[in-house]
């Protein structure tokens, strides 16, 4: 007598729910970038201009996007301060250190509008030429999993077009066999200048 190989409907649908809970939408980053391209590029450009004036990085500390960590980089020394955006201490500290207060606050508001939780500048080299890239992280409920918890979409903006393979994986310019990574995560293509990774950490 042959054994019944039928899978119970409960087991089948349970497996589907488990896979759904563990994953994020396949095209989340490309769709998110497409919907918010103008805003994301504006945030990147605003930050790059402000960074040239005074180096800093910025992190929203929680989901309400009310409290931030602001890293002031002064003469190779980093000072990290915590601020509540509803209080005057943030603007006062920016002014005391000669930052463009209005421009920084606009950047903060634009980041908060699309749940951009962190932004920083990264120095790197292509061959012997110094380059800069802007790296930011996005928080979105579509990246949450009941099993794995919260993940972040990390977007990386390069100054120049980057090489990538036929699977959309960014490659190291000096070694085309080596995949470009960020914190151990393979960097995938949004377009020639923008790569992404999904990570449990915001950076």
Coordinates of C-alpha atoms in Angstrom, one line a residue:
X1 CA 0.0 0.0 0.0
X2 CA 1.4 3.4 -1.1
X3 CA 1.8 6.1 1.5
X4 CA -0.3 9.2 1.2
X5 CA 2.1 12.0 0.1
X6 CA -0.5 14.7 0.3
X7 CA 0.6 17.8 2.3
X8 CA -2.0 19.0 4.7
X9 CA -3.4 22.5 3.8
X10 CA -2.6 23.7 7.3
X11 CA 1.1 22.7 6.9
X12 CA 1.2 24.2 3.4
X13 CA -0.2 27.6 4.3
X14 CA 1.8 27.6 7.5
X15 CA 5.0 27.3 5.4
X16 CA 3.9 30.1 3.2
X17 CA 3.3 32.4 6.2
X18 CA 6.6 31.5 7.6
X19 CA 8.4 32.4 4.4
X20 CA 6.5 35.6 4.1
X21 CA 7.3 36.6 7.7
X22 CA 11.0 35.9 7.1
X23 CA 11.4 38.0 4.0
X24 CA 11.0 41.5 2.6
X25 CA 9.5 42.5 -0.7
X26 CA 12.0 41.5 -3.4
X27 CA 11.9 44.9 -5.2
X28 CA 11.5 47.0 -2.1
X29 CA 14.7 49.1 -2.6
X30 CA 14.2 49.8 -6.3
X31 CA 10.5 50.6 -5.8
X32 CA 11.3 52.8 -2.8
X33 CA 14.1 54.6 -4.6
X34 CA 11.8 55.1 -7.7
X35 CA 9.0 56.7 -5.6
X36 CA 11.4 58.9 -3.5
X37 CA 14.3 59.5 -6.0
X38 CA 14.0 63.3 -6.0
X39 CA 13.9 63.4 -2.2
X40 CA 16.7 60.9 -1.7
X41 CA 19.0 62.7 -4.2
X42 CA 18.2 66.0 -2.6
X43 CA 19.0 64.6 0.9
X44 CA 22.3 63.3 -0.5
X45 CA 23.2 66.6 -2.1
X46 CA 22.2 68.7 0.9
X47 CA 24.3 66.5 3.2
X48 CA 27.3 66.5 0.9
X49 CA 27.2 70.4 0.7
X50 CA 26.9 70.7 4.5
X51 CA 29.6 68.1 5.1
X52 CA 32.0 70.1 3.0
X53 CA 31.4 73.1 5.3
X54 CA 31.5 71.1 8.6
X55 CA 31.9 67.3 8.9
X56 CA 29.1 65.5 10.8
X57 CA 26.9 62.5 10.8
X58 CA 23.3 62.2 12.0
X59 CA 21.3 59.4 13.6
X60 CA 17.6 59.2 14.6
X61 CA 17.6 57.2 17.8
X62 CA 14.0 55.8 17.8
X63 CA 10.9 55.3 15.7
X64 CA 9.2 58.5 16.6
X65 CA 12.1 60.4 14.8
X66 CA 12.2 62.9 17.7
X67 CA 15.5 62.2 19.3
X68 CA 18.8 62.3 17.4
X69 CA 22.5 61.7 17.9
X70 CA 24.6 64.3 16.1
X71 CA 28.3 63.7 15.6
X72 CA 30.3 66.9 15.4
X73 CA 33.7 66.2 13.7
X74 CA 36.2 68.9 14.7
X75 CA 39.9 68.7 14.0
X76 CA 39.9 64.9 13.9
X77 CA 38.0 64.7 17.2
X78 CA 34.4 63.5 17.3
X79 CA 31.8 64.7 19.7
X80 CA 28.5 62.9 19.9
X81 CA 25.6 64.8 21.5
X82 CA 22.0 63.7 22.0
X83 CA 19.1 66.1 21.3
X84 CA 15.4 66.2 21.4
X85 CA 14.3 68.1 18.3
X86 CA 11.4 69.7 20.2
X87 CA 13.9 71.5 22.4
X88 CA 16.2 74.5 21.5
X89 CA 19.5 72.9 22.5
X90 CA 20.0 71.4 19.0
X91 CA 19.8 74.7 17.1
X92 CA 21.8 76.4 19.8
X93 CA 24.6 73.8 19.5
X94 CA 24.7 74.1 15.7
X95 CA 24.9 77.9 15.9
X96 CA 27.6 77.8 18.6
X97 CA 29.7 75.6 16.2
X98 CA 29.0 77.8 13.2
X99 CA 26.8 75.3 11.3
X100 CA 24.2 76.5 8.9
X101 CA 21.3 76.0 11.3
X102 CA 18.4 76.4 8.8
X103 CA 20.1 74.1 6.2
X104 CA 20.8 71.4 8.8
X105 CA 17.2 71.6 10.2
X106 CA 15.8 71.3 6.6
X107 CA 18.0 68.2 6.1
X108 CA 16.6 66.7 9.4
X109 CA 13.0 67.4 8.3
X110 CA 13.6 65.9 4.8
X111 CA 15.1 62.8 6.4
X112 CA 12.3 62.4 8.8
X113 CA 9.7 62.8 6.0
X114 CA 10.9 59.5 4.4
X115 CA 12.1 57.7 7.5
X116 CA 15.8 58.1 6.7
X117 CA 17.3 57.2 10.0
X118 CA 21.0 57.7 9.5
X119 CA 23.4 59.5 7.2
X120 CA 27.2 59.8 7.0
X121 CA 30.1 60.3 4.6
X122 CA 32.7 57.6 3.8
X123 CA 36.1 58.2 2.4
X124 CA 37.6 55.5 0.1
X125 CA 40.0 55.1 -2.7
X126 CA 39.6 54.0 -6.3
X127 CA 43.1 53.1 -7.3
X128 CA 45.1 56.0 -5.9
X129 CA 42.4 58.5 -6.2
X130 CA 40.5 59.7 -3.1
X131 CA 36.7 59.5 -3.3
X132 CA 33.7 60.2 -1.1
X133 CA 30.4 58.4 -0.9
X134 CA 27.2 59.3 1.0
X135 CA 25.7 56.4 2.9
X136 CA 22.2 56.5 4.4
X137 CA 19.8 54.1 6.0
X138 CA 16.0 53.9 5.6
X139 CA 13.5 52.5 8.2
X140 CA 10.3 51.1 6.7
X141 CA 7.6 48.7 8.1
X142 CA 7.9 46.7 4.9
X143 CA 11.3 45.5 6.1
X144 CA 10.0 44.3 9.4
X145 CA 9.6 40.6 10.1
X146 CA 7.7 39.0 13.0
X147 CA 10.4 36.4 13.2
X148 CA 13.6 38.2 12.3
X149 CA 12.6 41.6 13.6
X150 CA 13.5 44.9 12.0
X151 CA 15.9 45.4 9.1
X152 CA 17.2 48.6 7.4
X153 CA 17.7 49.5 3.8
X154 CA 21.2 51.0 3.4
X155 CA 21.7 53.1 0.3
X156 CA 25.2 54.1 -0.9
X157 CA 25.7 57.0 -3.4
X158 CA 28.9 56.9 -5.4
X159 CA 30.4 60.0 -7.1
X160 CA 31.2 58.0 -10.3
X161 CA 29.5 55.1 -12.2
X162 CA 30.4 51.7 -10.7
X163 CA 31.0 48.3 -12.4
X164 CA 28.6 45.5 -11.7
X165 CA 28.0 42.0 -13.0
X166 CA 25.0 40.6 -14.9
X167 CA 23.2 39.8 -11.6
X168 CA 23.3 43.5 -10.5
X169 CA 26.1 42.9 -7.9
X170 CA 28.5 45.8 -7.6
X171 CA 32.1 44.9 -8.2
X172 CA 35.4 46.3 -6.9
X173 CA 36.9 48.6 -9.6
X174 CA 40.4 47.4 -8.9
X175 CA 39.5 43.7 -8.8
X176 CA 36.5 42.9 -11.0
X177 CA 36.3 39.4 -9.5
X178 CA 35.7 40.8 -6.0
X179 CA 32.2 41.9 -5.0
X180 CA 31.9 45.2 -3.3
X181 CA 30.6 44.9 0.2
X182 CA 29.4 47.1 3.0
X183 CA 29.7 45.7 6.6
X184 CA 30.0 42.2 5.1
X185 CA 26.8 42.6 3.0
X186 CA 27.0 42.3 -0.8
X187 CA 26.2 45.7 -2.4
X188 CA 23.5 45.4 -5.1
X189 CA 22.6 47.8 -7.9
X190 CA 19.8 50.4 -7.9
X191 CA 21.5 52.3 -10.7
X192 CA 25.1 52.9 -11.9
X193 CA 25.7 55.4 -9.0
X194 CA 23.6 53.9 -6.3
X195 CA 24.0 50.5 -4.5
X196 CA 22.1 49.0 -1.6
X197 CA 22.1 46.3 1.1
X198 CA 19.5 45.1 3.5
X199 CA 21.0 44.8 7.0
X200 CA 19.9 44.2 10.6
X201 CA 22.0 47.1 11.6
X202 CA 21.5 50.7 10.4
X203 CA 25.1 50.8 9.2

